[in-house]
PDB file of C-alpha atoms in Angstrom:
ATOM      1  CA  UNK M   1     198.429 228.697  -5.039  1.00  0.00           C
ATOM      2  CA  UNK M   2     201.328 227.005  -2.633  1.00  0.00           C
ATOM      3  CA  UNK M   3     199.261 223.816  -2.892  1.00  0.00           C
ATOM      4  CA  UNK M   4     198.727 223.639  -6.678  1.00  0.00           C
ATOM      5  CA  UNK M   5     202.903 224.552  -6.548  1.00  0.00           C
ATOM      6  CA  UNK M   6     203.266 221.612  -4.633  1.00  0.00           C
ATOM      7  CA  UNK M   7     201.128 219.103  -6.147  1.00  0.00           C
ATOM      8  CA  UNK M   8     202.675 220.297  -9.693  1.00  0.00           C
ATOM      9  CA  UNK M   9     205.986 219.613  -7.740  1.00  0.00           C
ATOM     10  CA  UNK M  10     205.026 216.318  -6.684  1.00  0.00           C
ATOM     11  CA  UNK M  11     203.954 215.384  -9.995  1.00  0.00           C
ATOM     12  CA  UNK M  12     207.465 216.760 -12.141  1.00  0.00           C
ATOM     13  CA  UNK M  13     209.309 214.296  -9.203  1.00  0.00           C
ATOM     14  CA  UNK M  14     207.177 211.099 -10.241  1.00  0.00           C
ATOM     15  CA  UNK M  15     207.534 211.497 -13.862  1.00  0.00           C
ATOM     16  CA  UNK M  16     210.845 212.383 -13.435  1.00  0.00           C
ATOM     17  CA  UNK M  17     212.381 210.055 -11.010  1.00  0.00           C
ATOM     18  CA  UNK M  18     210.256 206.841 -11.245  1.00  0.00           C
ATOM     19  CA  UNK M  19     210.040 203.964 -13.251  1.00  0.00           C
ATOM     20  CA  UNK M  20     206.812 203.594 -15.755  1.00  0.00           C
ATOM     21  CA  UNK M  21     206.107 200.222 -12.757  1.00  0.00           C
ATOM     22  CA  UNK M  22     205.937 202.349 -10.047  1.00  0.00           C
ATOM     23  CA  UNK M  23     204.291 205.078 -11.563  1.00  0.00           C
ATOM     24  CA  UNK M  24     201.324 202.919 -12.840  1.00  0.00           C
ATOM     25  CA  UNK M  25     201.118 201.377  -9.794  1.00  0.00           C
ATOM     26  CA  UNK M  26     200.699 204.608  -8.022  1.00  0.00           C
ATOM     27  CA  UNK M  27     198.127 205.452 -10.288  1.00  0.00           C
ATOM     28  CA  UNK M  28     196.325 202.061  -9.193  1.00  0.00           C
ATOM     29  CA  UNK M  29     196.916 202.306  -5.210  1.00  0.00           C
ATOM     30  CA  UNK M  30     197.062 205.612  -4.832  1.00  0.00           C
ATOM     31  CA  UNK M  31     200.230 205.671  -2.994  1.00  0.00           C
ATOM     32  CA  UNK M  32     203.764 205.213  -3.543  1.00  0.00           C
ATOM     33  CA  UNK M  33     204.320 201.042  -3.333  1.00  0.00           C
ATOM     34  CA  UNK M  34     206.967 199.832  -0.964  1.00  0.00           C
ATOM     35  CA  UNK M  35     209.627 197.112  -2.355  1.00  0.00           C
ATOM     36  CA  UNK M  36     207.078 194.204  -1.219  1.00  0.00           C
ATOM     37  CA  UNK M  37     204.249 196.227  -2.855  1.00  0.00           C
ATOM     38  CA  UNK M  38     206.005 197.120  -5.844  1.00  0.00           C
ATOM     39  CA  UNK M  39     207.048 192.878  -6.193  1.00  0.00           C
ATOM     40  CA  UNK M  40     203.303 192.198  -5.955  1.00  0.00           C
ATOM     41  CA  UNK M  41     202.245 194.392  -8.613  1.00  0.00           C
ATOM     42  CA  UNK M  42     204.584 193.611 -11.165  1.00  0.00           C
ATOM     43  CA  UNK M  43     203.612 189.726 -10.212  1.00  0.00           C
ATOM     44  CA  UNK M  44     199.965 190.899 -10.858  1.00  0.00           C
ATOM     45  CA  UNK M  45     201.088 192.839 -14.014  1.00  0.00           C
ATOM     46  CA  UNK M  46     203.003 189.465 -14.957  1.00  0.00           C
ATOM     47  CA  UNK M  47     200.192 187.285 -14.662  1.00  0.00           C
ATOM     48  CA  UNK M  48     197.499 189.249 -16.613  1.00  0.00           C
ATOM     49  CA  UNK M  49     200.233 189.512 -19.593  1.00  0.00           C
ATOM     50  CA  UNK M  50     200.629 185.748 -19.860  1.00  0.00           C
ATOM     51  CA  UNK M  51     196.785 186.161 -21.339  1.00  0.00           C
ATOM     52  CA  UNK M  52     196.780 189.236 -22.773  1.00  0.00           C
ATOM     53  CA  UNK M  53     197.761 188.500 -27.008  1.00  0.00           C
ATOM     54  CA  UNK M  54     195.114 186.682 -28.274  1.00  0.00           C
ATOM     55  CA  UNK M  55     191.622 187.535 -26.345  1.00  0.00           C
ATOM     56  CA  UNK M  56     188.660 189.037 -26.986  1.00  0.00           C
ATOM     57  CA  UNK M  57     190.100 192.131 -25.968  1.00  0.00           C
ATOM     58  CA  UNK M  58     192.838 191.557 -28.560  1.00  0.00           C
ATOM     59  CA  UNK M  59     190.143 191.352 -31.706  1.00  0.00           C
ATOM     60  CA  UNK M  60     188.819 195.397 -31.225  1.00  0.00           C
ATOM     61  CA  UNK M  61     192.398 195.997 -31.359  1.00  0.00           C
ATOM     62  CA  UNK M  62     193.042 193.970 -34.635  1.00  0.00           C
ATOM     63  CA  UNK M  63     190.036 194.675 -36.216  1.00  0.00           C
ATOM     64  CA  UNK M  64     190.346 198.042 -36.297  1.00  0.00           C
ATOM     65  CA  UNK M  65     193.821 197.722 -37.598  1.00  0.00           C
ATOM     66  CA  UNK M  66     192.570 195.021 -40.300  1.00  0.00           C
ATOM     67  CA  UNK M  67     189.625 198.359 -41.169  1.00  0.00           C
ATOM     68  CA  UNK M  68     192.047 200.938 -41.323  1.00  0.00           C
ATOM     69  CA  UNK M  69     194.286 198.315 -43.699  1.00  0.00           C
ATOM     70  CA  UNK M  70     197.445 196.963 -42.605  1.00  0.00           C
ATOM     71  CA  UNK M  71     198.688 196.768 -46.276  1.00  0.00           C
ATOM     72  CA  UNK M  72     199.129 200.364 -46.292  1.00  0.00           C
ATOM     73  CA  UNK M  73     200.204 200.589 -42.699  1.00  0.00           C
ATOM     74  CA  UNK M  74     200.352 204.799 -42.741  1.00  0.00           C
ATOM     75  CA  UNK M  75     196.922 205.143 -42.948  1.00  0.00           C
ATOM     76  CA  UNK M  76     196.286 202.908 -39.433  1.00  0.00           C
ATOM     77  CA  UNK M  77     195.066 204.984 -37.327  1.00  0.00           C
ATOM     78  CA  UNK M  78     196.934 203.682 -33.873  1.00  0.00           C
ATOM     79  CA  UNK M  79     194.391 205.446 -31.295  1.00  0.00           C
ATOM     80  CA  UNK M  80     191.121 203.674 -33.100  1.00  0.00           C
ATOM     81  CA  UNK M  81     193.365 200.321 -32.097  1.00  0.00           C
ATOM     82  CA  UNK M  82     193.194 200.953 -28.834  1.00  0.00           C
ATOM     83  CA  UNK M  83     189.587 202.485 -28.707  1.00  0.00           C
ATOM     84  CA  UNK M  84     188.968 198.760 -30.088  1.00  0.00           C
ATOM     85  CA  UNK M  85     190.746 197.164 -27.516  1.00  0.00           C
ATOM     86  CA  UNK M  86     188.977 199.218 -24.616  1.00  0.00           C
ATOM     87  CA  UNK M  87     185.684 198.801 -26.863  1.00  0.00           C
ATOM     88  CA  UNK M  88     186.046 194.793 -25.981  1.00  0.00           C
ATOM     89  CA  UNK M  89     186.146 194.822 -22.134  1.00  0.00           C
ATOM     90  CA  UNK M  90     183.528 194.595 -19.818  1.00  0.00           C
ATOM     91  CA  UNK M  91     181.802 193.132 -17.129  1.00  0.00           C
ATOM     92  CA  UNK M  92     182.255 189.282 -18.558  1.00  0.00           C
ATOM     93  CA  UNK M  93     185.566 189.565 -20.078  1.00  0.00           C
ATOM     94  CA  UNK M  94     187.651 191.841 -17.491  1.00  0.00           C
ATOM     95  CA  UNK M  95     185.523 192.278 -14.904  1.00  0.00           C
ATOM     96  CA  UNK M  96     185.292 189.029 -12.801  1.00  0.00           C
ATOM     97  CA  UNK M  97     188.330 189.181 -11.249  1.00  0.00           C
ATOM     98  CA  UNK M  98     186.538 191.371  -8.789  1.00  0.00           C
ATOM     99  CA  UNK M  99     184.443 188.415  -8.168  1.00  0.00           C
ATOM    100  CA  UNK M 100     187.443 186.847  -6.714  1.00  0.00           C
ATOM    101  CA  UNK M 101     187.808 190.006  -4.569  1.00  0.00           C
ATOM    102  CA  UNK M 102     184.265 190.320  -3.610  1.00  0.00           C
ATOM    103  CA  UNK M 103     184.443 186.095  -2.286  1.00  0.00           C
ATOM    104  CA  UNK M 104     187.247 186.978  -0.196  1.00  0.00           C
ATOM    105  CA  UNK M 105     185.454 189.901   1.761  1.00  0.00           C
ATOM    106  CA  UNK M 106     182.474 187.441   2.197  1.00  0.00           C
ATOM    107  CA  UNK M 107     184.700 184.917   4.053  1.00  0.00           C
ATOM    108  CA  UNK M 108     186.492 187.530   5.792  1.00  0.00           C
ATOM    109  CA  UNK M 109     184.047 189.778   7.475  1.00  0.00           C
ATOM    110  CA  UNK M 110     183.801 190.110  10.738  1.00  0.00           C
ATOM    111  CA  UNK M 111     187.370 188.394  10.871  1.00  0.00           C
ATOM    112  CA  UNK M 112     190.293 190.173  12.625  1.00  0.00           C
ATOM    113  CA  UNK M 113     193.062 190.550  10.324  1.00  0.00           C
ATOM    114  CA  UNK M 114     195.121 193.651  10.179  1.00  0.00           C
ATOM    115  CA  UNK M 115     197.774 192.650   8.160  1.00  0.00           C
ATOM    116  CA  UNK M 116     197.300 189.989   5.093  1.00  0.00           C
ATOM    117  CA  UNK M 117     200.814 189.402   5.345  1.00  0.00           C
ATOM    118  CA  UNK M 118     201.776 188.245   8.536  1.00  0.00           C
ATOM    119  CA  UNK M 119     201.623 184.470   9.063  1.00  0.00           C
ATOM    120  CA  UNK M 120     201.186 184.813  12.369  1.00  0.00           C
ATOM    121  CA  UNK M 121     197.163 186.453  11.936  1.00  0.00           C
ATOM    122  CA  UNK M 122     195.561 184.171  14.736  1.00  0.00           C
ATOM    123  CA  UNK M 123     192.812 183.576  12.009  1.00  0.00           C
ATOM    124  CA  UNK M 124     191.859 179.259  11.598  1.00  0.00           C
ATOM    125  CA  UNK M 125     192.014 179.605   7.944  1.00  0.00           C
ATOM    126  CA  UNK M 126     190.936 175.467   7.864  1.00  0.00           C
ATOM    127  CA  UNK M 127     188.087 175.776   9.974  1.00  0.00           C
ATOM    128  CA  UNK M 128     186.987 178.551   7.747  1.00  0.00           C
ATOM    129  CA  UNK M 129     187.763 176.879   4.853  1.00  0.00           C
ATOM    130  CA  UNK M 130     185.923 173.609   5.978  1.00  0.00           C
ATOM    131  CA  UNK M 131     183.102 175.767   6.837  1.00  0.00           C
ATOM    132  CA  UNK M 132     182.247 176.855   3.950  1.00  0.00           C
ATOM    133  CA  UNK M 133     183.042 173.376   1.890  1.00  0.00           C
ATOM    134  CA  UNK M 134     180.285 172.370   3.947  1.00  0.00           C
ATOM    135  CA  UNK M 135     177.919 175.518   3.494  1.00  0.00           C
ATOM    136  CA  UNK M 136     178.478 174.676  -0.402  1.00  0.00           C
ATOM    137  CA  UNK M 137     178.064 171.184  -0.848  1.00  0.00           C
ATOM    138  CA  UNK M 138     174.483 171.394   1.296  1.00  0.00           C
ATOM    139  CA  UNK M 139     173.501 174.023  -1.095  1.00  0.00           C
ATOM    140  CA  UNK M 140     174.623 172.318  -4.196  1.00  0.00           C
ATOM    141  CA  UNK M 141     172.661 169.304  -3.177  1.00  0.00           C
ATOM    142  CA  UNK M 142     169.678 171.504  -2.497  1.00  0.00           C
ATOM    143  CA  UNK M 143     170.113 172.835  -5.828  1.00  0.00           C
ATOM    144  CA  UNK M 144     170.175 169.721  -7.673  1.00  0.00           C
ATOM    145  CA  UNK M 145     167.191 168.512  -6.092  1.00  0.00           C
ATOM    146  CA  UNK M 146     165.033 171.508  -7.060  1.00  0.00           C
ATOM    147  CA  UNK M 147     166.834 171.579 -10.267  1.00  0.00           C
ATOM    148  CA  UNK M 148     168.319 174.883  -9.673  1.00  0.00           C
ATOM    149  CA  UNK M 149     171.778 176.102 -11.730  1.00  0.00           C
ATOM    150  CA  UNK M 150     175.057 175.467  -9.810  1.00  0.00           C
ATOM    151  CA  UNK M 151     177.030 178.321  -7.802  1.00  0.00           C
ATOM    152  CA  UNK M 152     180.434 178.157  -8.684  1.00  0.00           C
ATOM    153  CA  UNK M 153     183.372 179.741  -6.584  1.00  0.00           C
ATOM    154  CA  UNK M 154     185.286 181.868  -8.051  1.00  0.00           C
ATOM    155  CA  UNK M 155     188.943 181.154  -9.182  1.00  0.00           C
ATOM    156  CA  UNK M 156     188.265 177.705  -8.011  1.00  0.00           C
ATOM    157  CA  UNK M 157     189.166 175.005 -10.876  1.00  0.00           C
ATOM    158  CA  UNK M 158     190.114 175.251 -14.625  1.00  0.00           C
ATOM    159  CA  UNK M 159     189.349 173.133 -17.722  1.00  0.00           C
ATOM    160  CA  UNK M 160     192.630 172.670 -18.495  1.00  0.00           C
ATOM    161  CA  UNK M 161     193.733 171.720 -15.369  1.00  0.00           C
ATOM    162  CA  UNK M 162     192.002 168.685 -14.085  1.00  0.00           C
ATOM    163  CA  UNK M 163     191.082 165.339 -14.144  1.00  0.00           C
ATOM    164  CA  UNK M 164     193.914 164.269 -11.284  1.00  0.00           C
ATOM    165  CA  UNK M 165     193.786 163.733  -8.111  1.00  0.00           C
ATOM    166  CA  UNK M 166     195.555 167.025  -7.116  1.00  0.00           C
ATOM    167  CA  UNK M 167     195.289 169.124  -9.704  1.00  0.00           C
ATOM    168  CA  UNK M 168     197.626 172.150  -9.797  1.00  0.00           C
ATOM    169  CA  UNK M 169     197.241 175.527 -12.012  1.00  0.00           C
ATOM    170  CA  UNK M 170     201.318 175.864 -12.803  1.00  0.00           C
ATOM    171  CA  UNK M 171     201.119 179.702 -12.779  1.00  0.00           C
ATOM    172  CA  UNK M 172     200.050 179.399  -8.973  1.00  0.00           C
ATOM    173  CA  UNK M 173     202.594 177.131  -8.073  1.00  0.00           C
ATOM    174  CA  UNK M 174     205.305 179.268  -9.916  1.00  0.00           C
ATOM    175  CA  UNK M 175     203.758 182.357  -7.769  1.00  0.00           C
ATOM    176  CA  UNK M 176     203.518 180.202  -4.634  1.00  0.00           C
ATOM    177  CA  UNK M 177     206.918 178.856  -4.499  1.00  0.00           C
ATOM    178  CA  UNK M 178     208.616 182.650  -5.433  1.00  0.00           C
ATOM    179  CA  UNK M 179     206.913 184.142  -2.757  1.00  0.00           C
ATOM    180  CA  UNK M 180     207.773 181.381  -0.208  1.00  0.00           C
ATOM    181  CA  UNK M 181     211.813 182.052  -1.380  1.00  0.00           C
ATOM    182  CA  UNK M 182     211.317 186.109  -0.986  1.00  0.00           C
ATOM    183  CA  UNK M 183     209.725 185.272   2.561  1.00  0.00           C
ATOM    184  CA  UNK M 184     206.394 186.792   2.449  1.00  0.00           C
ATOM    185  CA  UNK M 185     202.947 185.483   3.054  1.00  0.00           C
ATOM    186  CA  UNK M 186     199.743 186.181   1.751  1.00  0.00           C
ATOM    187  CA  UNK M 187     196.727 185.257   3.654  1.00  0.00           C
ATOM    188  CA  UNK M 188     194.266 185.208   1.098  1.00  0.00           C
ATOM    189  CA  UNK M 189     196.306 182.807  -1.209  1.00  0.00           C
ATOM    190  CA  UNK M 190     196.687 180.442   2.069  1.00  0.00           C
ATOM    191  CA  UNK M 191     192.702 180.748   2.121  1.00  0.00           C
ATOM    192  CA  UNK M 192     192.435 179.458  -0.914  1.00  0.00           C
ATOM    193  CA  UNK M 193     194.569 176.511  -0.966  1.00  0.00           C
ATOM    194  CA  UNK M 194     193.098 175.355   2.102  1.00  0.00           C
ATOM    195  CA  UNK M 195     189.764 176.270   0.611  1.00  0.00           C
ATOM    196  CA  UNK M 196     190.398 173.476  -2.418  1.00  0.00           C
ATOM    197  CA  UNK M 197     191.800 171.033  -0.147  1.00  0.00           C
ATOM    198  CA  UNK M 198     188.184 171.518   2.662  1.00  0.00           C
ATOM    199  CA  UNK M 199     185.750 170.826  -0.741  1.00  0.00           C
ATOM    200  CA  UNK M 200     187.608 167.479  -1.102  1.00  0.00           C
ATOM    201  CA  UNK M 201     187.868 166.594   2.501  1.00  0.00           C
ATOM    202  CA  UNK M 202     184.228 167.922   2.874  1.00  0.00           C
ATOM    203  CA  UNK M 203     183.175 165.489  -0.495  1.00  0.00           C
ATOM    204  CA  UNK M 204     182.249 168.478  -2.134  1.00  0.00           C
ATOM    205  CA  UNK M 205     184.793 167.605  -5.185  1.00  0.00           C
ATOM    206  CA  UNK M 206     185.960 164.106  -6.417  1.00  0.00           C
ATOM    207  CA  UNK M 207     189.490 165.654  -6.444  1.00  0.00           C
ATOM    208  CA  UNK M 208     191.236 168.819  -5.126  1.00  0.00           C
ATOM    209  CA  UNK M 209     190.698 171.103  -7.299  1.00  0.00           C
ATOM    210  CA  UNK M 210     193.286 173.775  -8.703  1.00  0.00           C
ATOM    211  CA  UNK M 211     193.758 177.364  -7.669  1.00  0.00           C
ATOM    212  CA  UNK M 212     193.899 178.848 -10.713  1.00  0.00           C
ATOM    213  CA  UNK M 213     195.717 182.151 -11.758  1.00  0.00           C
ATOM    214  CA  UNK M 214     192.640 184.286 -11.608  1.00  0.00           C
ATOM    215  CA  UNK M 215     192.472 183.769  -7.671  1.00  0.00           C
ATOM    216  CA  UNK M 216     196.146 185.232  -7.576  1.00  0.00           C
ATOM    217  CA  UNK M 217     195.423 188.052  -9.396  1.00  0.00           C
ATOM    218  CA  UNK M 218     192.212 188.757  -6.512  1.00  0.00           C
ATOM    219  CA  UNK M 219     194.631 187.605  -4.056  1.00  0.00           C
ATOM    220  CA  UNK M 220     197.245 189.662  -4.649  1.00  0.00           C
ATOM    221  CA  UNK M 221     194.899 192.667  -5.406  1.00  0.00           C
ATOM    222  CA  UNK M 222     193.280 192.642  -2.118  1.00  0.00           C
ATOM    223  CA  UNK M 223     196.673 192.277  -0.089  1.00  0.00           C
ATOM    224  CA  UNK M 224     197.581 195.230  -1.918  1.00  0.00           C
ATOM    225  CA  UNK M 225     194.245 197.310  -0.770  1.00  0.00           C
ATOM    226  CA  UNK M 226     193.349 195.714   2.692  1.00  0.00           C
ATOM    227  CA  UNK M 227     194.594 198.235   4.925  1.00  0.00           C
ATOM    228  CA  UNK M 228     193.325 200.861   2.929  1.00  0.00           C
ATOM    229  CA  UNK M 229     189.791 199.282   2.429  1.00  0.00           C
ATOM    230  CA  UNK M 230     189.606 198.275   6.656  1.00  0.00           C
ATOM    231  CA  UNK M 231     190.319 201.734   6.983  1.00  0.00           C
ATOM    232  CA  UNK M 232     187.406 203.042   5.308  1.00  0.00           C
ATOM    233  CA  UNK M 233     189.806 204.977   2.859  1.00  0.00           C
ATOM    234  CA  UNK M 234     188.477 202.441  -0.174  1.00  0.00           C
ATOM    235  CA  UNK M 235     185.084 201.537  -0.712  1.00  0.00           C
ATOM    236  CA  UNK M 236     183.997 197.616  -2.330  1.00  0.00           C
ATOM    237  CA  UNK M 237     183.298 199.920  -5.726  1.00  0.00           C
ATOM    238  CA  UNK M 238     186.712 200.894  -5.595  1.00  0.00           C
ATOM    239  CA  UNK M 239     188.189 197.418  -4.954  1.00  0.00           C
ATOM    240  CA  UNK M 240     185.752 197.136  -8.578  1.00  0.00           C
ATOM    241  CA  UNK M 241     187.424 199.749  -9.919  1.00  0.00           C
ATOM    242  CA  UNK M 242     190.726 198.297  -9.052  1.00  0.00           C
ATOM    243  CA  UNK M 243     190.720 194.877 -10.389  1.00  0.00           C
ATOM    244  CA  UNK M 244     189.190 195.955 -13.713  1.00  0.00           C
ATOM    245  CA  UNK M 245     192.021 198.731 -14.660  1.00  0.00           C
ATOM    246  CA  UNK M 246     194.605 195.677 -13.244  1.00  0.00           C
ATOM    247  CA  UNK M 247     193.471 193.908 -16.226  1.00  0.00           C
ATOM    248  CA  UNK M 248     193.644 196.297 -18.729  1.00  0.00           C
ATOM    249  CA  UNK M 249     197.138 196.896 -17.357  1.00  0.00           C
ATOM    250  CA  UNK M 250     197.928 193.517 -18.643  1.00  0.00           C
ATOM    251  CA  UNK M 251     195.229 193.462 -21.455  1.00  0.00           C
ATOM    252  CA  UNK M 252     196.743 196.771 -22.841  1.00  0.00           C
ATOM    253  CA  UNK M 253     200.372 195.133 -23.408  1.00  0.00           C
ATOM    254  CA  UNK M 254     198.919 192.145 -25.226  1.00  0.00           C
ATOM    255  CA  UNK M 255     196.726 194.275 -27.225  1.00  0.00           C
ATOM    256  CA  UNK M 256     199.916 196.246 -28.391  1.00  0.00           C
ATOM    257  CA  UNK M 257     201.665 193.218 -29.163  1.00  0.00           C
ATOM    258  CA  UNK M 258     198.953 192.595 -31.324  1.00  0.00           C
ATOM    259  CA  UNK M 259     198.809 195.590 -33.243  1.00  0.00           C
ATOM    260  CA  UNK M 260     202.353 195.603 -33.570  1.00  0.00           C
ATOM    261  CA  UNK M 261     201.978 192.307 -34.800  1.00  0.00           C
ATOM    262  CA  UNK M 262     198.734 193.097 -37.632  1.00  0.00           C
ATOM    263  CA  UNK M 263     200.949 195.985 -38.736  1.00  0.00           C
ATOM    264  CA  UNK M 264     203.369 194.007 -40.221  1.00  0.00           C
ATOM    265  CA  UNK M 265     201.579 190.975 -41.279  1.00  0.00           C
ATOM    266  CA  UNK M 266     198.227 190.865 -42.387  1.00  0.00           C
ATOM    267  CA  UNK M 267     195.777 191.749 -44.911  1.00  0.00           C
ATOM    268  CA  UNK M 268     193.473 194.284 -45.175  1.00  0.00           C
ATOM    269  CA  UNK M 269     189.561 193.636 -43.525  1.00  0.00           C
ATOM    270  CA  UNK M 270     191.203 190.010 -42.103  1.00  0.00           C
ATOM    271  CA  UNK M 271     192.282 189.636 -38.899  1.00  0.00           C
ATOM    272  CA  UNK M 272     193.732 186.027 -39.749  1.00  0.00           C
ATOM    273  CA  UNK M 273     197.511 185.103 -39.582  1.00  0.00           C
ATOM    274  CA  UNK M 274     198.399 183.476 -42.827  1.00  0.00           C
ATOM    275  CA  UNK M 275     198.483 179.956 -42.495  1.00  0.00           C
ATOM    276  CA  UNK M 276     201.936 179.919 -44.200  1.00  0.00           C
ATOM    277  CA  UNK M 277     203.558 182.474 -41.314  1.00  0.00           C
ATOM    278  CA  UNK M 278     202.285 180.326 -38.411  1.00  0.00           C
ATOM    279  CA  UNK M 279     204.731 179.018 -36.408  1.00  0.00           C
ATOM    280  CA  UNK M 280     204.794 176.887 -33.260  1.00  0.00           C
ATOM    281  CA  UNK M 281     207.356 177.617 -29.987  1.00  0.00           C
ATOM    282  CA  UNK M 282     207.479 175.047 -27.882  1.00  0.00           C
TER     283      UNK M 282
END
C-alpha cells in the first residue's frame, strides 16, 4: 500500500509540476530528462513537426473529418480523427527511422563508447567511416554484376537535396551549427558526416552526399537511449518502440493542425483545399 501511495505521489508531482515537454519525454525515456536531454528532445520533437501537416498520416486524420462532414462541424467526431491518423502509420511510413537506429548499432558494436557525448571517445570515427565506404561500394559492384537490387544506407541522401558537389540537408546544418553554439557533441551525428564524406573519398558517390534530417532524428534518439541500452536496461525492440512513438509525437501535432484546419474549411466527403483559399508563404 506505501508503494502504490508513493507511485500515486510521484505521479500528482509530474502532472502537477512539469511542463507537457518534459512530461512526454518522460513517458518516452523513462526517466526524468536533464537540461541537455530535455534540448535534444524538443530538437527531435522540432524536427518531426517540420513534416508532420500534410503526410500520409495527415489523410486518416482528414478523411475522417471530410466522413463525419466538416460543413456541419458538431457532428465531427474528433477521436475517429485521430483513430485515422494512428490508422495511417506503420512500418513504411513511421517506422524507418529505427532503421537509422538499427545502422548505428551495426557500426558500433563491439566499439567502446560510454558516453555519445563526449568528444573526447578515443573511437577513429574516419577509419570507421572509410571502412565501411569501402565494405559498400565492393558490395554494390557485386550487386550490379549479378543484377541484384541496391542496399541503400539509411538517412544517407535526399531527392531534393542533390546534384552538387557537397550537398547539404539545411535542417542538419541548422541542428549542427545550434548544437556546436550550446557546446555539446553527438557522436553519432559526427559518424555520419564523416560517413558521407568516406563514400566520396572511397568513390562510392560522385558527390558527398547529404545527411538528411531523418539521420538526426536516429541520431539524436540513440544519444538519448545509449546508456540505458549498453546497460542492458533497453532492449533493440525498445529502441523500435522508441523511434516509432518519436514520430507520432511529431506526426500527432501535424495531424491536429490538420483537423483544425478541415474543420473550418472544407467540404463534406473531400479532403481538398479549395483552389480559391490556397495561398503561398514564402
Amino acid at each position: 500500500e506505501r508503494a502504490n501511495k508513493d507511485r500515486l505521489s510521484e505521479r500528482a508531482g509530474l502532472l502537477g509540476k512539469r511542463s507537457l515537454t518534459e512530461i512526454a519525454a518522460v513517458a518516452l525515456l523513462g526517466r526524468l530528462p536533464g537540461e541537455a536531454d530535455l534540448f535534444a528532445f524538443q530538437t527531435l520533437v522540432g524536427l518531426l513537426l517540420t513534416n508532420g501537416p500534410g503526410s500520409i498520416s495527415a489523410q486518416g486524420a482528414k478523411g475522417a473529418v471530410s466522413a463525419d462532414g466538416p460543413e456541419t462541424p458538431a457532428r465531427v467526431q474528433l477521436n475517429k480523427a485521430v483513430v485515422g491518423f494512428l490508422s495511417h502509420t506503420g512500418f513504411a511510413h513511421g517506422g524507418n527511422g529505427f532503421e537509422g537506429v538499427a545502422f548505428l548499432l551495426e557500426r558500433f558494436a563491439g566499439q567502446q563508447l560510454a558516453d555519445p557525448g563526449d568528444p573526447d571517445h578515443g573511437l577513429d570515427l574516419k577509419a570507421m567511416a572509410a571502412e565501411f565506404a569501402r565494405e559498400y561500394g565492393a558490395d554494390k559492384a557485386t550487386r550490379k554484376e549479378t543484377g541484384a537490387g541496391g542496399r541503400n544506407i539509411p538517412c544517407v541522401n535526399h531527392p531534393v537535396f542533390k546534384d552538387k558537389a557537397v550537398n547539404i540537408d539545411p535542417r542538419e546544418a541548422y541542428v549542427r551549427e545550434l548544437v556546436a553554439k550550446r557546446g555539446e557533441y553527438n557522436v553519432f551525428h559526427d559518424y555520419y558526416r564523416k560517413l558521407v564524406q568516406a563514400l566520396h573519398d572511397e568513390g562510392v558517390t560522385r558527390n558527398v552526399f547529404c545527411v538528411n534530417v531523418d539521420a538526426l532524428i536516429a541520431t539524436l534518439l540513440l544519444k538519448l537511449m545509449w546508456q540505458p541500452w549498453q546497460a542492458g536496461r533497453l532492449s533493440s525492440g525498445d529502441l523500435e518502440t522508441a523511434a516509432f512513438t518519436a514520430f507520432l509525437y511529431g506526426r500527432m501535432l501535424g495531424c491536429a493542425a490538420e483537423i483544425d484546419d478541415h474543420l473550418n474549411r472544407g467540404r463534406n466527403m473531400d479532403t481538398r483545399t479549395p483552389q480559391s483559399q490556397v495561398r503561398f508563404l514564402a
